[in-house]
mmCIF file of C-alpha atoms and ligand atoms in Angstrom:
data_model
loop_
_atom_site.group_PDB
_atom_site.id
_atom_site.type_symbol
_atom_site.label_atom_id
_atom_site.label_comp_id
_atom_site.label_asym_id
_atom_site.label_seq_id
_atom_site.Cartn_x
_atom_site.Cartn_y
_atom_site.Cartn_z
ATOM 1 C CA MET A 1 -0.529 -0.377 0.465
ATOM 2 C CA ARG A 2 1.559 4.045 -1.221
ATOM 3 C CA GLN A 3 1.133 5.874 2.314
ATOM 4 C CA ASN A 4 3.020 8.344 3.622
ATOM 5 C CA PHE A 5 6.422 7.024 5.162
ATOM 6 C CA VAL A 6 9.203 8.010 7.362
ATOM 7 C CA ALA A 7 12.216 5.420 8.780
ATOM 8 C CA GLY A 8 14.780 6.566 11.018
ATOM 9 C CA ASN A 9 18.451 4.392 10.539
ATOM 10 C CA TRP A 10 20.399 4.886 13.365
ATOM 11 C CA LYS A 11 23.257 3.690 11.953
ATOM 12 C CA MET A 12 26.149 2.034 15.382
ATOM 13 C CA ASN A 13 24.797 4.696 16.810
ATOM 14 C CA LEU A 14 23.708 5.550 20.714
ATOM 15 C CA THR A 15 23.669 3.365 23.652
ATOM 16 C CA LEU A 16 19.761 1.368 25.490
ATOM 17 C CA PRO A 17 19.741 4.393 27.649
ATOM 18 C CA GLU A 18 20.383 7.069 25.007
ATOM 19 C CA ALA A 19 18.015 5.259 22.907
ATOM 20 C CA GLN A 20 15.372 4.316 24.639
ATOM 21 C CA ALA A 21 15.458 8.354 26.647
ATOM 22 C CA LEU A 22 14.941 9.755 22.183
ATOM 23 C CA THR A 23 12.728 6.706 21.695
ATOM 24 C CA SER A 24 10.382 7.535 24.920
ATOM 25 C CA GLU A 25 11.122 11.769 23.487
ATOM 26 C CA ILE A 26 9.404 10.770 19.699
ATOM 27 C CA VAL A 27 6.560 9.185 20.799
ATOM 28 C CA GLN A 28 5.397 11.703 22.900
ATOM 29 C CA MET A 29 5.915 14.223 20.279
ATOM 30 C CA MET A 30 4.240 12.302 18.317
ATOM 31 C CA HIS A 31 1.572 11.726 19.845
ATOM 32 C CA ASP A 32 1.236 15.534 21.731
ATOM 33 C CA GLU A 33 1.747 17.418 18.190
ATOM 34 C CA LEU A 34 0.278 15.279 15.462
ATOM 35 C CA THR A 35 -3.112 16.553 13.781
ATOM 36 C CA GLY A 36 -4.692 14.811 11.389
ATOM 37 C CA PRO A 37 -3.394 10.757 9.318
ATOM 38 C CA ALA A 38 0.379 10.738 10.536
ATOM 39 C CA PRO A 39 2.294 9.053 8.401
ATOM 40 C CA GLN A 40 3.819 5.356 8.943
ATOM 41 C CA VAL A 41 6.459 5.676 11.090
ATOM 42 C CA VAL A 42 9.596 3.064 11.622
ATOM 43 C CA ILE A 43 12.621 3.161 13.980
ATOM 44 C CA CYS A 44 15.636 1.482 13.684
ATOM 45 C CA PRO A 45 18.292 1.098 16.238
ATOM 46 C CA PRO A 46 21.137 -1.367 16.527
ATOM 47 C CA PHE A 47 20.412 -5.109 17.251
ATOM 48 C CA PRO A 48 21.297 -5.168 20.394
ATOM 49 C CA LEU A 49 18.071 -1.890 20.860
ATOM 50 C CA LEU A 50 15.845 -3.344 18.936
ATOM 51 C CA ALA A 51 14.008 -5.472 21.692
ATOM 52 C CA GLY A 52 14.443 -1.834 24.551
ATOM 53 C CA VAL A 53 13.318 0.517 22.455
ATOM 54 C CA GLY A 54 10.434 -2.302 21.046
ATOM 55 C CA HIS A 55 9.347 -1.593 23.931
ATOM 56 C CA LEU A 56 8.370 2.161 23.916
ATOM 57 C CA LEU A 57 6.508 2.184 21.015
ATOM 58 C CA GLY A 58 3.223 0.526 22.475
ATOM 59 C CA ASP A 59 1.273 -1.001 20.328
ATOM 60 C CA SER A 60 -0.349 1.000 17.880
ATOM 61 C CA GLY A 61 2.105 0.202 15.605
ATOM 62 C CA ASN A 62 3.376 3.730 14.721
ATOM 63 C CA PRO A 63 5.721 3.765 15.173
ATOM 64 C CA ALA A 64 7.014 0.435 14.411
ATOM 65 C CA LEU A 65 10.352 -1.230 14.693
ATOM 66 C CA GLY A 66 12.337 -2.053 12.075
ATOM 67 C CA ALA A 67 15.989 -3.722 12.305
ATOM 68 C CA GLN A 68 19.308 -2.761 9.612
ATOM 69 C CA ASN A 69 20.237 -6.126 7.725
ATOM 70 C CA CYS A 70 19.626 -8.937 8.255
ATOM 71 C CA HIS A 71 21.186 -12.598 7.112
ATOM 72 C CA GLN A 72 19.382 -14.483 4.360
ATOM 73 C CA LYS A 73 20.043 -17.979 6.006
ATOM 74 C CA GLU A 74 16.947 -18.958 7.979
ATOM 75 C CA SER A 75 19.161 -20.194 10.932
ATOM 76 C CA GLY A 76 22.779 -22.456 11.671
ATOM 77 C CA ALA A 77 25.903 -21.485 12.302
ATOM 78 C CA TYR A 78 27.077 -17.998 12.322
ATOM 79 C CA THR A 79 28.153 -16.706 13.933
ATOM 80 C CA GLY A 80 27.753 -13.000 14.779
ATOM 81 C CA GLU A 81 24.280 -13.253 12.537
ATOM 82 C CA VAL A 82 20.601 -12.392 13.106
ATOM 83 C CA SER A 83 18.029 -13.605 11.381
ATOM 84 C CA ALA A 84 14.626 -12.678 10.109
ATOM 85 C CA LYS A 85 12.180 -14.552 12.362
ATOM 86 C CA GLN A 86 14.889 -13.285 15.636
ATOM 87 C CA LEU A 87 13.946 -10.265 14.704
ATOM 88 C CA GLN A 88 10.609 -11.351 14.226
ATOM 89 C CA SER A 89 10.020 -12.218 17.143
ATOM 90 C CA VAL A 90 11.630 -9.279 19.320
ATOM 91 C CA GLY A 91 8.862 -7.520 17.159
ATOM 92 C CA CYS A 92 10.518 -5.396 13.999
ATOM 93 C CA LYS A 93 7.917 -4.972 10.602
ATOM 94 C CA TYR A 94 9.992 -4.139 8.858
ATOM 95 C CA VAL A 95 14.099 -4.605 7.343
ATOM 96 C CA ILE A 96 16.203 -2.181 5.923
ATOM 97 C CA LEU A 97 17.953 -4.150 3.368
ATOM 98 C CA GLY A 98 20.986 -3.051 0.360
ATOM 99 C CA HIS A 99 21.438 0.033 1.983
ATOM 100 C CA SER A 100 24.632 1.746 0.625
ATOM 101 C CA GLU A 101 26.606 1.323 3.680
ATOM 102 C CA ARG A 102 26.405 -2.754 3.920
ATOM 103 C CA ARG A 103 26.840 -2.102 -0.259
ATOM 104 C CA GLN A 104 30.304 -0.815 0.281
ATOM 105 C CA HIS A 105 31.846 -2.056 3.195
ATOM 106 C CA PHE A 106 30.076 -5.515 3.696
ATOM 107 C CA HIS A 107 30.474 -5.750 -0.389
ATOM 108 C CA GLU A 108 26.369 -7.140 -0.320
ATOM 109 C CA ASP A 109 25.805 -6.924 -3.561
ATOM 110 C CA ASP A 110 22.451 -7.894 -6.270
ATOM 111 C CA ALA A 111 22.613 -11.560 -5.330
ATOM 112 C CA LEU A 112 23.180 -11.854 -1.988
ATOM 113 C CA LEU A 113 20.399 -9.282 -1.735
ATOM 114 C CA ALA A 114 18.186 -11.197 -3.756
ATOM 115 C CA ALA A 115 17.728 -13.788 -1.649
ATOM 116 C CA LYS A 116 17.818 -12.016 2.041
ATOM 117 C CA LEU A 117 14.490 -10.952 0.606
ATOM 118 C CA LYS A 118 12.910 -14.084 0.305
ATOM 119 C CA THR A 119 14.122 -15.282 3.822
ATOM 120 C CA VAL A 120 13.228 -11.536 4.969
ATOM 121 C CA LEU A 121 9.426 -11.661 3.185
ATOM 122 C CA ALA A 122 8.921 -15.383 4.552
ATOM 123 C CA ALA A 123 9.008 -14.520 7.876
ATOM 124 C CA GLY A 124 6.533 -11.673 7.596
ATOM 125 C CA LEU A 125 8.901 -8.963 7.678
ATOM 126 C CA LYS A 126 8.657 -5.584 5.161
ATOM 127 C CA PRO A 127 11.776 -4.817 3.345
ATOM 128 C CA ILE A 128 13.048 -1.254 2.997
ATOM 129 C CA PHE A 129 14.696 -1.918 -0.851
ATOM 130 C CA CYS A 130 17.667 0.534 -0.818
ATOM 131 C CA VAL A 131 18.892 1.835 -4.201
ATOM 132 C CA GLY A 132 21.350 4.766 -5.586
ATOM 133 C CA GLU A 133 24.024 5.515 -7.238
ATOM 134 C CA SER A 134 27.917 7.480 -5.990
ATOM 135 C CA LEU A 135 28.913 10.555 -7.167
ATOM 136 C CA GLU A 136 31.068 8.794 -10.242
ATOM 137 C CA THR A 137 27.682 6.688 -11.841
ATOM 138 C CA ARG A 138 25.898 10.156 -11.661
ATOM 139 C CA GLU A 139 28.825 12.365 -12.997
ATOM 140 C CA ALA A 140 28.527 9.530 -16.119
ATOM 141 C CA ASP A 141 25.554 10.207 -16.502
ATOM 142 C CA GLU A 142 24.146 6.661 -15.947
ATOM 143 C CA THR A 143 22.021 6.804 -12.452
ATOM 144 C CA PHE A 144 19.042 5.323 -14.803
ATOM 145 C CA ASP A 145 20.979 1.800 -15.812
ATOM 146 C CA PHE A 146 22.527 1.619 -12.679
ATOM 147 C CA ILE A 147 19.702 1.687 -10.218
ATOM 148 C CA GLY A 148 17.520 0.619 -13.054
ATOM 149 C CA LYS A 149 19.850 -2.452 -12.362
ATOM 150 C CA GLN A 150 19.924 -2.473 -9.269
ATOM 151 C CA LEU A 151 15.831 -2.714 -9.555
ATOM 152 C CA LYS A 152 16.388 -5.698 -11.753
ATOM 153 C CA ASP A 153 18.987 -7.757 -10.747
ATOM 154 C CA GLY A 154 17.462 -7.197 -6.457
ATOM 155 C CA LEU A 155 14.016 -6.910 -6.566
ATOM 156 C CA PHE A 156 12.842 -7.422 -9.764
ATOM 157 C CA HIS A 157 12.512 -11.363 -9.039
ATOM 158 C CA LEU A 158 10.198 -11.576 -6.270
ATOM 159 C CA SER A 159 5.949 -12.562 -6.893
ATOM 160 C CA ASN A 160 3.684 -9.605 -7.145
ATOM 161 C CA GLU A 161 3.288 -10.812 -4.260
ATOM 162 C CA GLU A 162 5.896 -10.459 -2.344
ATOM 163 C CA PHE A 163 6.924 -7.363 -4.104
ATOM 164 C CA ASP A 164 3.243 -5.470 -2.771
ATOM 165 C CA GLN A 165 5.404 -5.010 0.789
ATOM 166 C CA VAL A 166 8.286 -4.049 -0.612
ATOM 167 C CA VAL A 167 9.105 -0.439 0.643
ATOM 168 C CA ILE A 168 11.856 1.188 -2.005
ATOM 169 C CA ALA A 169 14.250 4.027 -0.661
ATOM 170 C CA TYR A 170 16.677 5.546 -3.031
ATOM 171 C CA GLU A 171 18.944 7.177 -1.363
ATOM 172 C CA PRO A 172 22.115 8.930 -3.274
ATOM 173 C CA ILE A 173 25.706 7.755 -2.310
ATOM 174 C CA TRP A 174 27.119 10.851 -2.860
ATOM 175 C CA ALA A 175 24.203 12.761 -0.558
ATOM 176 C CA ILE A 176 24.259 10.241 2.523
ATOM 177 C CA GLY A 177 25.210 11.689 5.612
ATOM 178 C CA THR A 178 27.510 14.433 3.263
ATOM 179 C CA GLY A 179 25.079 17.600 3.882
ATOM 180 C CA ARG A 180 25.075 17.292 0.202
ATOM 181 C CA THR A 181 21.530 16.362 -0.800
ATOM 182 C CA ALA A 182 19.419 15.642 -4.008
ATOM 183 C CA SER A 183 17.480 18.573 -5.535
ATOM 184 C CA SER A 184 13.737 18.016 -4.805
ATOM 185 C CA GLN A 185 13.742 17.477 -9.151
ATOM 186 C CA GLN A 186 16.690 15.008 -8.713
ATOM 187 C CA ALA A 187 14.629 12.938 -6.698
ATOM 188 C CA GLN A 188 11.715 13.118 -8.410
ATOM 189 C CA GLU A 189 13.210 12.367 -11.867
ATOM 190 C CA VAL A 190 14.824 9.730 -10.480
ATOM 191 C CA HIS A 191 11.070 8.256 -8.447
ATOM 192 C CA ALA A 192 9.251 8.583 -11.106
ATOM 193 C CA PHE A 193 11.696 6.391 -12.730
ATOM 194 C CA ILE A 194 12.156 3.991 -10.698
ATOM 195 C CA ARG A 195 8.004 3.858 -10.560
ATOM 196 C CA GLU A 196 8.098 3.898 -14.246
ATOM 197 C CA ARG A 197 10.293 0.445 -14.115
ATOM 198 C CA VAL A 198 7.552 -1.078 -11.349
ATOM 199 C CA ALA A 199 5.378 -0.936 -13.763
ATOM 200 C CA VAL A 200 6.849 -2.472 -16.663
ATOM 201 C CA ALA A 201 8.228 -5.246 -14.047
ATOM 202 C CA TYR A 202 5.004 -5.942 -12.783
ATOM 203 C CA ASP A 203 1.874 -3.690 -13.898
ATOM 204 C CA ALA A 204 0.496 -0.465 -13.133
ATOM 205 C CA GLN A 205 -1.262 -1.278 -10.196
ATOM 206 C CA ALA A 206 1.955 -2.091 -8.164
ATOM 207 C CA ALA A 207 3.422 0.735 -9.238
ATOM 208 C CA ALA A 208 0.632 3.166 -7.650
ATOM 209 C CA ASN A 209 0.476 1.341 -4.601
ATOM 210 C CA THR A 210 4.783 1.155 -3.943
ATOM 211 C CA THR A 211 6.114 3.915 -1.831
ATOM 212 C CA ILE A 212 9.220 5.062 -2.680
ATOM 213 C CA LEU A 213 11.270 7.178 -0.107
ATOM 214 C CA TYR A 214 14.103 9.321 -0.798
ATOM 215 C CA GLY A 215 17.058 9.681 1.783
ATOM 216 C CA GLY A 216 20.250 11.426 1.877
ATOM 217 C CA SER A 217 20.934 14.497 4.306
ATOM 218 C CA CYS A 218 16.976 14.887 4.128
ATOM 219 C CA ASN A 219 16.474 17.240 7.643
ATOM 220 C CA ALA A 220 13.712 19.058 8.869
ATOM 221 C CA GLN A 221 14.452 22.466 6.525
ATOM 222 C CA ASN A 222 13.842 20.189 3.381
ATOM 223 C CA ALA A 223 11.535 17.281 3.566
ATOM 224 C CA ARG A 224 8.855 19.360 3.067
ATOM 225 C CA GLU A 225 10.339 20.872 -0.362
ATOM 226 C CA LEU A 226 11.052 16.405 -0.661
ATOM 227 C CA PHE A 227 7.922 15.091 0.309
ATOM 228 C CA SER A 228 6.231 17.900 -2.168
ATOM 229 C CA GLN A 229 7.312 15.899 -5.367
ATOM 230 C CA ALA A 230 4.507 13.764 -6.597
ATOM 231 C CA ASP A 231 6.664 10.519 -6.280
ATOM 232 C CA VAL A 232 8.328 10.757 -3.032
ATOM 233 C CA ASP A 233 6.181 9.190 -0.362
ATOM 234 C CA GLY A 234 8.800 10.599 2.147
ATOM 235 C CA GLY A 235 12.277 9.296 4.067
ATOM 236 C CA LEU A 236 14.844 8.338 4.971
ATOM 237 C CA ILE A 237 17.111 9.599 7.708
ATOM 238 C CA GLY A 238 19.995 8.777 8.807
ATOM 239 C CA GLY A 239 21.569 11.704 10.827
ATOM 240 C CA ALA A 240 18.463 13.955 11.657
ATOM 241 C CA SER A 241 16.742 11.032 12.961
ATOM 242 C CA LEU A 242 18.821 10.883 16.083
ATOM 243 C CA LYS A 243 17.104 14.348 17.210
ATOM 244 C CA SER A 244 14.058 13.853 18.576
ATOM 245 C CA ARG A 245 13.236 17.156 17.203
ATOM 246 C CA ASP A 246 14.026 17.352 14.404
ATOM 247 C CA PHE A 247 12.809 13.584 13.318
ATOM 248 C CA VAL A 248 9.785 14.610 14.604
ATOM 249 C CA GLU A 249 9.447 17.655 12.390
ATOM 250 C CA ILE A 250 10.885 15.733 9.627
ATOM 251 C CA VAL A 251 7.766 13.479 10.673
ATOM 252 C CA LYS A 252 5.268 16.210 10.309
ATOM 253 C CA SER A 253 6.212 17.375 6.640
ATOM 254 C CA PHE A 254 3.547 16.223 4.468
HETATM 255 C C1 PEP B 301 21.154 6.780 5.495
HETATM 256 O O1 PEP B 301 22.052 6.456 5.731
HETATM 257 O O2 PEP B 301 19.966 6.190 5.136
HETATM 258 C C2 PEP B 301 20.996 8.666 5.042
HETATM 259 C C3 PEP B 301 19.942 8.922 4.333
HETATM 260 O O3 PEP B 301 21.974 9.211 5.858
HETATM 261 P P1 PEP B 301 21.864 10.783 6.111
HETATM 262 O O4 PEP B 301 20.575 10.913 6.450
HETATM 263 O O5 PEP B 301 22.350 11.051 7.168
HETATM 264 O O6 PEP B 301 22.397 11.036 5.028
#
């Protein structure tokens, strides 16, 4: 279902007490300040903090709990890894897959991500699947080819029913954590391209129903302009999700 949507990716930040304080502030501000229909909000803490944060989110499903990654196998001898079923058992509803930091630092490729998607969906979790080009790729004028390939090789093997559960995040690598945001026009043209690719791979209805987020230095100042674009349904937020006031202002930017 296409919906207004904001997810906070806390990356490898915060201790449990810090994470719980931030969560309580976000929940309270959303309760006090949101008028009208709320966007779907998802908070994605690091693995060890999931349960402790999840306890503070309440039963409404908004905010929902999400993870930042998970292993492609169901279970087994994979020391240090975390399974989709374990995430589901501590209350996760969403999992970020294919973040550029995982692709870059942990060499996650499209084939691996394709396998992770299947495992996550089989456990009843909803993937937030990230795509996005490097500065080099953009400057070589290859952005659309590159993203088209990430979608085709990583995502479009899913059945229609599986694809229904997926949220896509467009995150240009050059904008992540750099303070250099894509212009709303740059974001819109890639989002429109992604939606068009979904229509070709599935059908027009799937394209109309897909939630597509923008991520990359999105903040309380630029969110409203980005979210006002026809094909931008919200944001995946890194740095600004670590400050309750900034994050809730983004949540209110529709
Ligand atoms: C991210 O890491 O998903 C992200 C968008 O980070 P930032 O908002 O800090 O650029």
